PDB file of C-alpha atoms and ligand atoms in Angstrom:
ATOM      1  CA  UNK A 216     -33.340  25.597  19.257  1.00 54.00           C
ATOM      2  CA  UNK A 217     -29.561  24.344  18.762  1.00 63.00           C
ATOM      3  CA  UNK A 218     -27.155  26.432  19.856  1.00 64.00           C
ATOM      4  CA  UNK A 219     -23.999  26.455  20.887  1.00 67.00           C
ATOM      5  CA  UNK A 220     -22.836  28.665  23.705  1.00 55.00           C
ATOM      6  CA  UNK A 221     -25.196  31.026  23.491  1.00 47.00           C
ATOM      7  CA  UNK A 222     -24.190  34.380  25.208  1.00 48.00           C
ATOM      8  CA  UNK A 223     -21.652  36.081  25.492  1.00 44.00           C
ATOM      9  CA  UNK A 224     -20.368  38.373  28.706  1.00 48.00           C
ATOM     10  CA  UNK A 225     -19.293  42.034  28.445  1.00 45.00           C
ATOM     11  CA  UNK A 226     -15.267  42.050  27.701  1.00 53.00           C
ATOM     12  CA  UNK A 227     -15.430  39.361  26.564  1.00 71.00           C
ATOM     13  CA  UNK A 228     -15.509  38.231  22.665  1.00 82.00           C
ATOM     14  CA  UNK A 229     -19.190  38.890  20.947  1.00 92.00           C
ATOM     15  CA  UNK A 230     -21.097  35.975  19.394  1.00 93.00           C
ATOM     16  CA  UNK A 231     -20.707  38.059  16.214  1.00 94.00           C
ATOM     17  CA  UNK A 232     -16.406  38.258  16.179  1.00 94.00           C
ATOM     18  CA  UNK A 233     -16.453  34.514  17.001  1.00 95.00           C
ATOM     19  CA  UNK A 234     -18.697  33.076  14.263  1.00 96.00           C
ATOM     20  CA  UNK A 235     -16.736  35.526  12.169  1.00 96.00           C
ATOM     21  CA  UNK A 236     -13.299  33.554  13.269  1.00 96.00           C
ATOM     22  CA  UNK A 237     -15.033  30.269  12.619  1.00 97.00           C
ATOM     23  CA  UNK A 238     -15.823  31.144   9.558  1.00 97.00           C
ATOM     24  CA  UNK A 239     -12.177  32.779   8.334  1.00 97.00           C
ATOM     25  CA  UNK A 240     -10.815  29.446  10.076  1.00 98.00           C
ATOM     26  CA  UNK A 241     -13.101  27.232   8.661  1.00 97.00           C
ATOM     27  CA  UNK A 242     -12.121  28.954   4.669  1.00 97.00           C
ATOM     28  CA  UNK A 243      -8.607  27.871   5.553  1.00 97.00           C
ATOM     29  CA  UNK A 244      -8.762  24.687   6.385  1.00 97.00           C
ATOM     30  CA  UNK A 245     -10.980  23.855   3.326  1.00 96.00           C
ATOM     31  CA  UNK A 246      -7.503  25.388   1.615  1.00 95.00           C
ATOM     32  CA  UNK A 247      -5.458  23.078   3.419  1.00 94.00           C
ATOM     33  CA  UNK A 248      -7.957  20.235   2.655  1.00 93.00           C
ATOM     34  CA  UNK A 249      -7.992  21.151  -1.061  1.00 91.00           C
ATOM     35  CA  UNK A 250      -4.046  20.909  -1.325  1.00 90.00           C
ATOM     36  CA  UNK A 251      -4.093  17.514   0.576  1.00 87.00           C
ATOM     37  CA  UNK A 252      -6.883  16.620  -1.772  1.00 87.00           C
ATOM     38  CA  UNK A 253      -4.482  16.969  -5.012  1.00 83.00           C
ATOM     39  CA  UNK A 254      -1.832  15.441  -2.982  1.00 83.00           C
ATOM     40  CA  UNK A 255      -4.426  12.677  -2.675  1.00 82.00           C
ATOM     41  CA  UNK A 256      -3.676   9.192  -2.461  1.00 84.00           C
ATOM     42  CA  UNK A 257       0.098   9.586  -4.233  1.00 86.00           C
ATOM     43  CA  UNK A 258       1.631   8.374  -0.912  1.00 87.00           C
ATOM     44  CA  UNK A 259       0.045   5.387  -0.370  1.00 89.00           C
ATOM     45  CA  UNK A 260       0.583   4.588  -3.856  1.00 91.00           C
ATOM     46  CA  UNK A 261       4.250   5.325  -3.559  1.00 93.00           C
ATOM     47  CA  UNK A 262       3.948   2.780  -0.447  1.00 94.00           C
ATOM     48  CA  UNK A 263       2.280   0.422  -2.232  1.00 95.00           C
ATOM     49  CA  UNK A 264       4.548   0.468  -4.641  1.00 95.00           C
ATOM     50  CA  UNK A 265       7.614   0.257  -2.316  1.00 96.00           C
ATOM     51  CA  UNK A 266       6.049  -2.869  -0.451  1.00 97.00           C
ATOM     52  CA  UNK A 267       5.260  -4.867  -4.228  1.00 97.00           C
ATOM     53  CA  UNK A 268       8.633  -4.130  -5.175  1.00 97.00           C
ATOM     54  CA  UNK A 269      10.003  -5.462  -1.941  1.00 97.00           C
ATOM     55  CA  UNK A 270       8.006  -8.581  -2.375  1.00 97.00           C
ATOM     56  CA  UNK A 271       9.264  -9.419  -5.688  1.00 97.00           C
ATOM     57  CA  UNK A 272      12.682  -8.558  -4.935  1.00 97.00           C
ATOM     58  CA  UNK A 273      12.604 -11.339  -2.460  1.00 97.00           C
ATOM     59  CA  UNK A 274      11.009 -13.455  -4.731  1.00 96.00           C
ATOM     60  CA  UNK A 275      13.433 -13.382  -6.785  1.00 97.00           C
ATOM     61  CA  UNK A 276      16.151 -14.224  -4.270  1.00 97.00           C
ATOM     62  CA  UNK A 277      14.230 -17.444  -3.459  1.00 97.00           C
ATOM     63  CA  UNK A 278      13.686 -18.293  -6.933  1.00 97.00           C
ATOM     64  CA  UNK A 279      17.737 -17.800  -7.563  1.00 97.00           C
ATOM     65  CA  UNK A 280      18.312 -19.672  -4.931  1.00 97.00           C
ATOM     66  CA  UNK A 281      16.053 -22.570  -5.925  1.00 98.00           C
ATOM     67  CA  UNK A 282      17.393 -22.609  -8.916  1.00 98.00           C
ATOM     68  CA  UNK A 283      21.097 -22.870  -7.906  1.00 98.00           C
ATOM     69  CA  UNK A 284      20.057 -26.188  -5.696  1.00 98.00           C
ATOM     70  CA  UNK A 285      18.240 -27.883  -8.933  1.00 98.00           C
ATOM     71  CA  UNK A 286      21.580 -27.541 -10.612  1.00 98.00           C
ATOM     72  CA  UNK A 287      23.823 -28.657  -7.960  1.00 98.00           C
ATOM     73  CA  UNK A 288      21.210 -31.880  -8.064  1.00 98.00           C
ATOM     74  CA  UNK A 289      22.017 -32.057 -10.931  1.00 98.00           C
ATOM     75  CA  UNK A 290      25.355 -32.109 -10.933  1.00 98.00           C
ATOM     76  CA  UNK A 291      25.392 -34.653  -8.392  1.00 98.00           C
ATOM     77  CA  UNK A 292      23.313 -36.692 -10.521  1.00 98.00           C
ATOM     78  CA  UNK A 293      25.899 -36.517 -13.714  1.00 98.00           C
ATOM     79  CA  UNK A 294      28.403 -37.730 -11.010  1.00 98.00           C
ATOM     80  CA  UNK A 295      26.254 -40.636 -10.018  1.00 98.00           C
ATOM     81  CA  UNK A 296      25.811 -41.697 -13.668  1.00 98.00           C
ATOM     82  CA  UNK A 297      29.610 -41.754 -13.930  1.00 98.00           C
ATOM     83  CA  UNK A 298      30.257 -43.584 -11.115  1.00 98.00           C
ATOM     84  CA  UNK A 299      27.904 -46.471 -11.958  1.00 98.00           C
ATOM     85  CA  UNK A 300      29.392 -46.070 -15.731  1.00 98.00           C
ATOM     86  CA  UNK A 301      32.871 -46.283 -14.198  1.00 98.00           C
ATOM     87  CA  UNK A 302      31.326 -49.894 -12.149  1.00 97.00           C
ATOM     88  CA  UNK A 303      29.882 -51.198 -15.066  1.00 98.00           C
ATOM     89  CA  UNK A 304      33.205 -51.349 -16.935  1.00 97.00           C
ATOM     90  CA  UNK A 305      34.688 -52.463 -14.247  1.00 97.00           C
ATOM     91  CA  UNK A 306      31.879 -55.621 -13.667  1.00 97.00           C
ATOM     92  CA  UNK A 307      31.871 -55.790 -17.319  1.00 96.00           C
ATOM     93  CA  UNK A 308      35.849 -56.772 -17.238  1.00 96.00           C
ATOM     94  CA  UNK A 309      35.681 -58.872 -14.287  1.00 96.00           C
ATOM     95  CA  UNK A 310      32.680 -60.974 -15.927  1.00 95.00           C
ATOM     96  CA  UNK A 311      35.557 -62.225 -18.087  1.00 93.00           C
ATOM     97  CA  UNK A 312      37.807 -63.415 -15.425  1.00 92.00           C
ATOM     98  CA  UNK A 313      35.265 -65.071 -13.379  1.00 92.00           C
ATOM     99  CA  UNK A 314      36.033 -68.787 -12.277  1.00 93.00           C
ATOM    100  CA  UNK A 315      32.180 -69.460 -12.615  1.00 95.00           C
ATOM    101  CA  UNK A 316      28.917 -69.092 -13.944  1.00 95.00           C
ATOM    102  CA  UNK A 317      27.720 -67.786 -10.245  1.00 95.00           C
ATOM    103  CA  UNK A 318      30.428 -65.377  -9.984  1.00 95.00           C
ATOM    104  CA  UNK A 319      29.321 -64.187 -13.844  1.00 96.00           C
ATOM    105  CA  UNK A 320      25.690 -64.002 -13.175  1.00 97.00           C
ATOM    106  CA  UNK A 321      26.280 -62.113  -9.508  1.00 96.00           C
ATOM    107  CA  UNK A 322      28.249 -59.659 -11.965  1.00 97.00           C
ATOM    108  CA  UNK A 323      25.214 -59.232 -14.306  1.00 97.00           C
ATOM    109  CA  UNK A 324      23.066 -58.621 -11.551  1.00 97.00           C
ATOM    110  CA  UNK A 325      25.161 -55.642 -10.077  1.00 97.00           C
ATOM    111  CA  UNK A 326      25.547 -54.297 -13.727  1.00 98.00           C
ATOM    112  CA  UNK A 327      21.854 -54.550 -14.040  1.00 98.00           C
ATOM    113  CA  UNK A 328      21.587 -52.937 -10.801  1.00 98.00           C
ATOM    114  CA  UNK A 329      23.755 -50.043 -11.850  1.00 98.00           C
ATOM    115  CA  UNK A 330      21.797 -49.897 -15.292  1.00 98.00           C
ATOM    116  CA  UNK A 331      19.199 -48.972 -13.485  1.00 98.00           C
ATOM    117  CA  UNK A 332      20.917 -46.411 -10.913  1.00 97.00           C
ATOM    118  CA  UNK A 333      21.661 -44.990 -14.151  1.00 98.00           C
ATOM    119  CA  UNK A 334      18.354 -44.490 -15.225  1.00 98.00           C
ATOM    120  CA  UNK A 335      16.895 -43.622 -11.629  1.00 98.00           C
ATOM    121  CA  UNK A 336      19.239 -40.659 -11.892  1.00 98.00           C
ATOM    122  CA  UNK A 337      18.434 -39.426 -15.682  1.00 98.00           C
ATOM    123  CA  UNK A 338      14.481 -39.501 -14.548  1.00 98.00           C
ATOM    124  CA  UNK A 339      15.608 -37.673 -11.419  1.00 98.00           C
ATOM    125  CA  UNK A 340      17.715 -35.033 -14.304  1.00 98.00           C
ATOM    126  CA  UNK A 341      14.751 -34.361 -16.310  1.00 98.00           C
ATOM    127  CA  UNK A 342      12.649 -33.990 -13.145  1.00 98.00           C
ATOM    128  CA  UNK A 343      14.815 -30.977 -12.228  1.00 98.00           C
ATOM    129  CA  UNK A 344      15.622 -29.847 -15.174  1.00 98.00           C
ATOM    130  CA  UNK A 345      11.770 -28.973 -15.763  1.00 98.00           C
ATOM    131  CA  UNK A 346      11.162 -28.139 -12.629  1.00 98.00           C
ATOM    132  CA  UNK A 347      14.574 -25.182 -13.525  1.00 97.00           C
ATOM    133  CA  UNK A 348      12.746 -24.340 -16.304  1.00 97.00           C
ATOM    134  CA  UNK A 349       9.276 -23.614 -14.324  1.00 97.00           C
ATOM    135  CA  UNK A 350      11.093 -21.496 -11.880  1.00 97.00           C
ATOM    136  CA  UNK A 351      13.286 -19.603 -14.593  1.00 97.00           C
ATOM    137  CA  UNK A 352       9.421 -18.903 -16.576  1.00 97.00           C
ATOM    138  CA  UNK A 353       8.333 -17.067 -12.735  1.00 97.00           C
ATOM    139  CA  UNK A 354      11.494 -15.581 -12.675  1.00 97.00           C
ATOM    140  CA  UNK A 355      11.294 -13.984 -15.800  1.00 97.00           C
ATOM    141  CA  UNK A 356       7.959 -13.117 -15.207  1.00 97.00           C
ATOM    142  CA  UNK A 357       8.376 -11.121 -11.509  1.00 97.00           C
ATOM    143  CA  UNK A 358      11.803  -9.542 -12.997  1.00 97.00           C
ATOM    144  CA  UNK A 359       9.378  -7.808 -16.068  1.00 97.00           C
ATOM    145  CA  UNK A 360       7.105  -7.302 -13.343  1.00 97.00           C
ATOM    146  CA  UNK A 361       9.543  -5.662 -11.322  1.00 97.00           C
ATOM    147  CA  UNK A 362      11.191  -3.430 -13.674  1.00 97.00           C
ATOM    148  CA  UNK A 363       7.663  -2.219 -14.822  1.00 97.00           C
ATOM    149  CA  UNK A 364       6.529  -1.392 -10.616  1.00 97.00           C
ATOM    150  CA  UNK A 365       9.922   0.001 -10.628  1.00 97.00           C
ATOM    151  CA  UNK A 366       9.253   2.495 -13.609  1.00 97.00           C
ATOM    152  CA  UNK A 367       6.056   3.000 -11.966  1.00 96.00           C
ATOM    153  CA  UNK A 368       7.611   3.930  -8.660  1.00 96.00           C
ATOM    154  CA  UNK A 369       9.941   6.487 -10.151  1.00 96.00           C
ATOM    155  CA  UNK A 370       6.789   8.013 -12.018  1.00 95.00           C
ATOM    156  CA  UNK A 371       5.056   8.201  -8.763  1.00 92.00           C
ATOM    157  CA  UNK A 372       7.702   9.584  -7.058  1.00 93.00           C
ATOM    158  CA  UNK A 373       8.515  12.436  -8.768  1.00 94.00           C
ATOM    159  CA  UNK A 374       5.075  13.342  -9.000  1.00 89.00           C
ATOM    160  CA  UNK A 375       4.273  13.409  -5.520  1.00 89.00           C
ATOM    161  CA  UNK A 376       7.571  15.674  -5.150  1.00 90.00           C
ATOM    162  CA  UNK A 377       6.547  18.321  -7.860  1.00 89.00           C
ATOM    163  CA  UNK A 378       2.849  18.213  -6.078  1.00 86.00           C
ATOM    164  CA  UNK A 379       4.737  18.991  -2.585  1.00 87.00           C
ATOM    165  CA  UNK A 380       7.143  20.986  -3.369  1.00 89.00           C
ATOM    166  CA  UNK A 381       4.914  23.373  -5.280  1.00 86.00           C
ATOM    167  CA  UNK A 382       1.942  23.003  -2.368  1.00 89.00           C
ATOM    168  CA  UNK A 383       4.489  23.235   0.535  1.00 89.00           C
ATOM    169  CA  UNK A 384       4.640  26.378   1.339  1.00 91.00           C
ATOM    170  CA  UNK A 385       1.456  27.278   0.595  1.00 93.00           C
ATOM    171  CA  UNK A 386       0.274  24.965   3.239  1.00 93.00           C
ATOM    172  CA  UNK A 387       2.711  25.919   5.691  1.00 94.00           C
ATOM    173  CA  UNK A 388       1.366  29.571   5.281  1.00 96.00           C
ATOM    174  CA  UNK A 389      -2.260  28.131   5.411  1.00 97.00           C
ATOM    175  CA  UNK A 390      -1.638  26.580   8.657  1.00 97.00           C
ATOM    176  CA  UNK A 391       0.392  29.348  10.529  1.00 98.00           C
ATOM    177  CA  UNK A 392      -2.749  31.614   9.695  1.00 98.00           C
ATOM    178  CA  UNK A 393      -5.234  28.720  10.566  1.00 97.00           C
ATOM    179  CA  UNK A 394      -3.462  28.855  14.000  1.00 97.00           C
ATOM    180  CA  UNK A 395      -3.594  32.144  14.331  1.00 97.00           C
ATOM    181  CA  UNK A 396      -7.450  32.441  13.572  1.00 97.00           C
ATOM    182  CA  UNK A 397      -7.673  29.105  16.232  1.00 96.00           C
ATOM    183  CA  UNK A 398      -5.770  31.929  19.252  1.00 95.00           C
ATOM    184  CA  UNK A 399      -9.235  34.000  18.389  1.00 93.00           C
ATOM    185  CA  UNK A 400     -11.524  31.252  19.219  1.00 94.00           C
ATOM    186  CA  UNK A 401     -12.316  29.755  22.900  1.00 94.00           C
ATOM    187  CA  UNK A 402     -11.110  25.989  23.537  1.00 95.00           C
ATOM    188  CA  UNK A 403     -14.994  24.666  23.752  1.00 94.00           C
ATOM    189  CA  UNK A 404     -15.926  25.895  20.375  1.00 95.00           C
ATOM    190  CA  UNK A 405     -12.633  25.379  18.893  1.00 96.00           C
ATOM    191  CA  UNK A 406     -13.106  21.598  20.095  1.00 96.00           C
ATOM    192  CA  UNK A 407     -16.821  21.799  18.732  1.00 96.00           C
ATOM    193  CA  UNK A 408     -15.798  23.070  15.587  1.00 97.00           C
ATOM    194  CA  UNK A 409     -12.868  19.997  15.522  1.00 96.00           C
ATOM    195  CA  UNK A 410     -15.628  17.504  16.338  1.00 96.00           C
ATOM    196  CA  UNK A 411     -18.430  18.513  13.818  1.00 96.00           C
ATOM    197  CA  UNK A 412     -15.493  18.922  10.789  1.00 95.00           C
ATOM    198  CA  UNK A 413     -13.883  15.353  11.795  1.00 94.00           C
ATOM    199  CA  UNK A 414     -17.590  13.842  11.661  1.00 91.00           C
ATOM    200  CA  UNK A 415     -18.463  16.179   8.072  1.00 90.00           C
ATOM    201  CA  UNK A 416     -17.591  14.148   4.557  1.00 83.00           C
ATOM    202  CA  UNK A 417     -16.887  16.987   3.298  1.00 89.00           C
ATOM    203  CA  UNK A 418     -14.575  18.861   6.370  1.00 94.00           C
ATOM    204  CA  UNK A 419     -17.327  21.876   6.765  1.00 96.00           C
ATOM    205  CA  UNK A 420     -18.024  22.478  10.215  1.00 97.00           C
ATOM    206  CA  UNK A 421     -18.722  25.150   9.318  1.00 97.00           C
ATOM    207  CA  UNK A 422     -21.894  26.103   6.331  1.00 97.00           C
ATOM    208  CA  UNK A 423     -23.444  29.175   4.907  1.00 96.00           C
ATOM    209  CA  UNK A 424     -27.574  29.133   4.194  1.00 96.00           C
ATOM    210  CA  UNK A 425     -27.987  28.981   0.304  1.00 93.00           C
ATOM    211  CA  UNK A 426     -31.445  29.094  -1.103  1.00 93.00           C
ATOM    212  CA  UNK A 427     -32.836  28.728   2.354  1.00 95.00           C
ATOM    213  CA  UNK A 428     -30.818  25.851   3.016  1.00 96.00           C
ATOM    214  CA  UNK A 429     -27.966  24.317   4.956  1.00 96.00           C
ATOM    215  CA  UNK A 430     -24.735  24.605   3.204  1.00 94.00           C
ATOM    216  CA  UNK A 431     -23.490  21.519   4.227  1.00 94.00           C
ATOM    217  CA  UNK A 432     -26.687  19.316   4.345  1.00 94.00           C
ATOM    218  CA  UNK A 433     -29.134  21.270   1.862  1.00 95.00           C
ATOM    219  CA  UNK A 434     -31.969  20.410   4.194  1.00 96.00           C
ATOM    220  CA  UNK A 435     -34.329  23.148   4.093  1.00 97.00           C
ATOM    221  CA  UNK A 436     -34.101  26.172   7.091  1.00 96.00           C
ATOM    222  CA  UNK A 437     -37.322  27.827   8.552  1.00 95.00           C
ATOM    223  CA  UNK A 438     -37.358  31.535   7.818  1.00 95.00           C
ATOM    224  CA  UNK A 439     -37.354  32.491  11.507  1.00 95.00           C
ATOM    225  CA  UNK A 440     -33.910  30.344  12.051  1.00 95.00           C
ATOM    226  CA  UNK A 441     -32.938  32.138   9.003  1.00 95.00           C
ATOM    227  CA  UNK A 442     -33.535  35.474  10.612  1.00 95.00           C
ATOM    228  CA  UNK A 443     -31.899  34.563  13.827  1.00 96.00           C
ATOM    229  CA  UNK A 444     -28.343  33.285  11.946  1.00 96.00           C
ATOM    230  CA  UNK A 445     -29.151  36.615  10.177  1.00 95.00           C
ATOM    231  CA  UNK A 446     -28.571  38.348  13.621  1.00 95.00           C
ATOM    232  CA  UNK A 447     -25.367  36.844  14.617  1.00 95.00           C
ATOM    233  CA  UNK A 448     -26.171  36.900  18.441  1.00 95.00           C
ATOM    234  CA  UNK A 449     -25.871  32.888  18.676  1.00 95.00           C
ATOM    235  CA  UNK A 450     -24.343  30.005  17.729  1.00 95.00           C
ATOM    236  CA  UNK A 451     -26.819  27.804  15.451  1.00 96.00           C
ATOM    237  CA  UNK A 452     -26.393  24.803  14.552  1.00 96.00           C
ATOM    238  CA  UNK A 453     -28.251  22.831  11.687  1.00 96.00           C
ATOM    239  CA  UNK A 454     -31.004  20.620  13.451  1.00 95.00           C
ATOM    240  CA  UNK A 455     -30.214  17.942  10.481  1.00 95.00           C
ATOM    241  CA  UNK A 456     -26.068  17.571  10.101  1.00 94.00           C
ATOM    242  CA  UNK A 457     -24.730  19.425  13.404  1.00 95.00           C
ATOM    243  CA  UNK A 458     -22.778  21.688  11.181  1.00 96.00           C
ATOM    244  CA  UNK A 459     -22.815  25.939  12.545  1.00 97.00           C
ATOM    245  CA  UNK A 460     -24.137  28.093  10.344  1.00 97.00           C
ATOM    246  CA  UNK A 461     -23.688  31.532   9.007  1.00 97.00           C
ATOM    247  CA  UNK A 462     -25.339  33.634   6.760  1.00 93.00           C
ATOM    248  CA  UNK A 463     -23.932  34.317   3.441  1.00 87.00           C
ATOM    249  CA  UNK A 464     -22.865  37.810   3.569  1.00 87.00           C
ATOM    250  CA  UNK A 465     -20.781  36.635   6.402  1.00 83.00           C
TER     251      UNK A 465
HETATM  252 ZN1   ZN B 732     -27.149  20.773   7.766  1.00 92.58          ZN
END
């Protein structure tokens, strides 16, 4: 049969008083669970939130940044256009001073040349110019995106702080009195009943028999188990889930 710690000594706590402690301590941790329950996964959606927001915050300080270079390129660009405009009037006036038809045609050719700068660097404009317009569509995009997470976040926020503030001290209370139930119980089962609740889905270590059945794993309990839980003079535990069990008018 599974039990755990089986007798107990004159003086010393009876099976009875201790399965009556695990029982009070197990009904108030299920309290605390509940309240942690409701508080559910608010925080780590309140982190998640945080870290997104984060993200496209820095985003959009690359994207700015990006942005700001495109346009100095293209500034530098309009500069380079003027220049060569600037050295094509100048050629253009020197072509009719020249001595020569070789000093004319080396003129042509650096005109022709700076033609050509000229439209190197317009290409180059447009280039940037839609590749400024791509980043300014993202940045729109992640700022929308941002001030929505950031509505989110607020929503979040206070709604995790009404849930704790109203639950606080509740819990607090809950676990004072859960440690105070713990001082009642001996280190070994107070570690059992740790180990068996940290291993249950559900956080029952500790189960009452319902319609001849574990509380915790409804598997079906002989009657003579049944009768000894009944008698409170050991620790059972169920032979299916691990969890200790107590009778119901417990
Ligand atoms: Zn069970």
């Amino acid at each position: 049969m599974a039990t755990l710690d089986s007798k107990a000594s004159a003086g010393e706590v009876s099976v009875e008083e201790r399965l009556q402690a695990l029982f009070d301590l197990q009904k108030v941790v299920s309290e605390i669970d509940k309240i942690r329950t409701l508080r559910g996964e608010l925080p780590l959606e309140v982190q998640d939130l945080e870290d997104e927001i984060e993200g496209l915050e820095t985003r959009l300080t690359n994207l700015e940044s990006e942005i700001k270079k495109l346009n100095d390129n293209i500034l530098a660009k309009k500069n380079e256009i003027k220049d060569a405009g600037l050295l094509i009037k100048k050629y253009e006036a020197q072509q009719s001073n020249v001595r020569n038809n070789r000093e004319y045609d080396s003129l042509t050719k650096e005109i022709e040349f700076q033609t050509l700068e000229i439209e190197l660097c317009e290409k180059r404009i447009r280039e940037f110019t839609a590749e400024m317009k791509t980043k300014s569509e993202i940045g729109e995009a992640s700022r929308k995106q941002l001030d929505e997470r950031k509505g989110d976040l607020a929503a979040k926020k206070a709604e995790l702080n009404e849930i704790v503030s109203e639950t606080q001290v509740e819990e607090e209370r809950l676990k004072s009195k859960s440690k105070e139930i713990e001082t009642r119980i001996d280190d070994r089962l107070l570690t059992a009943f740790k180990r068996i609740r940290k291993n249950a889905r559900n956080g029952l270590a500790v189960v009452t028999v319902a319609r001849d059945a574990c509380g915790g794993c409804f598997n079906k309990i002989p009657p003579q188990r049944q009768l000894d839980i009944q008698l409170r003079k050991k620790i059972i535990v169920c032979e299916y889930c691990g969890r200790i069990l107590v009778d119901g008018q417990m």
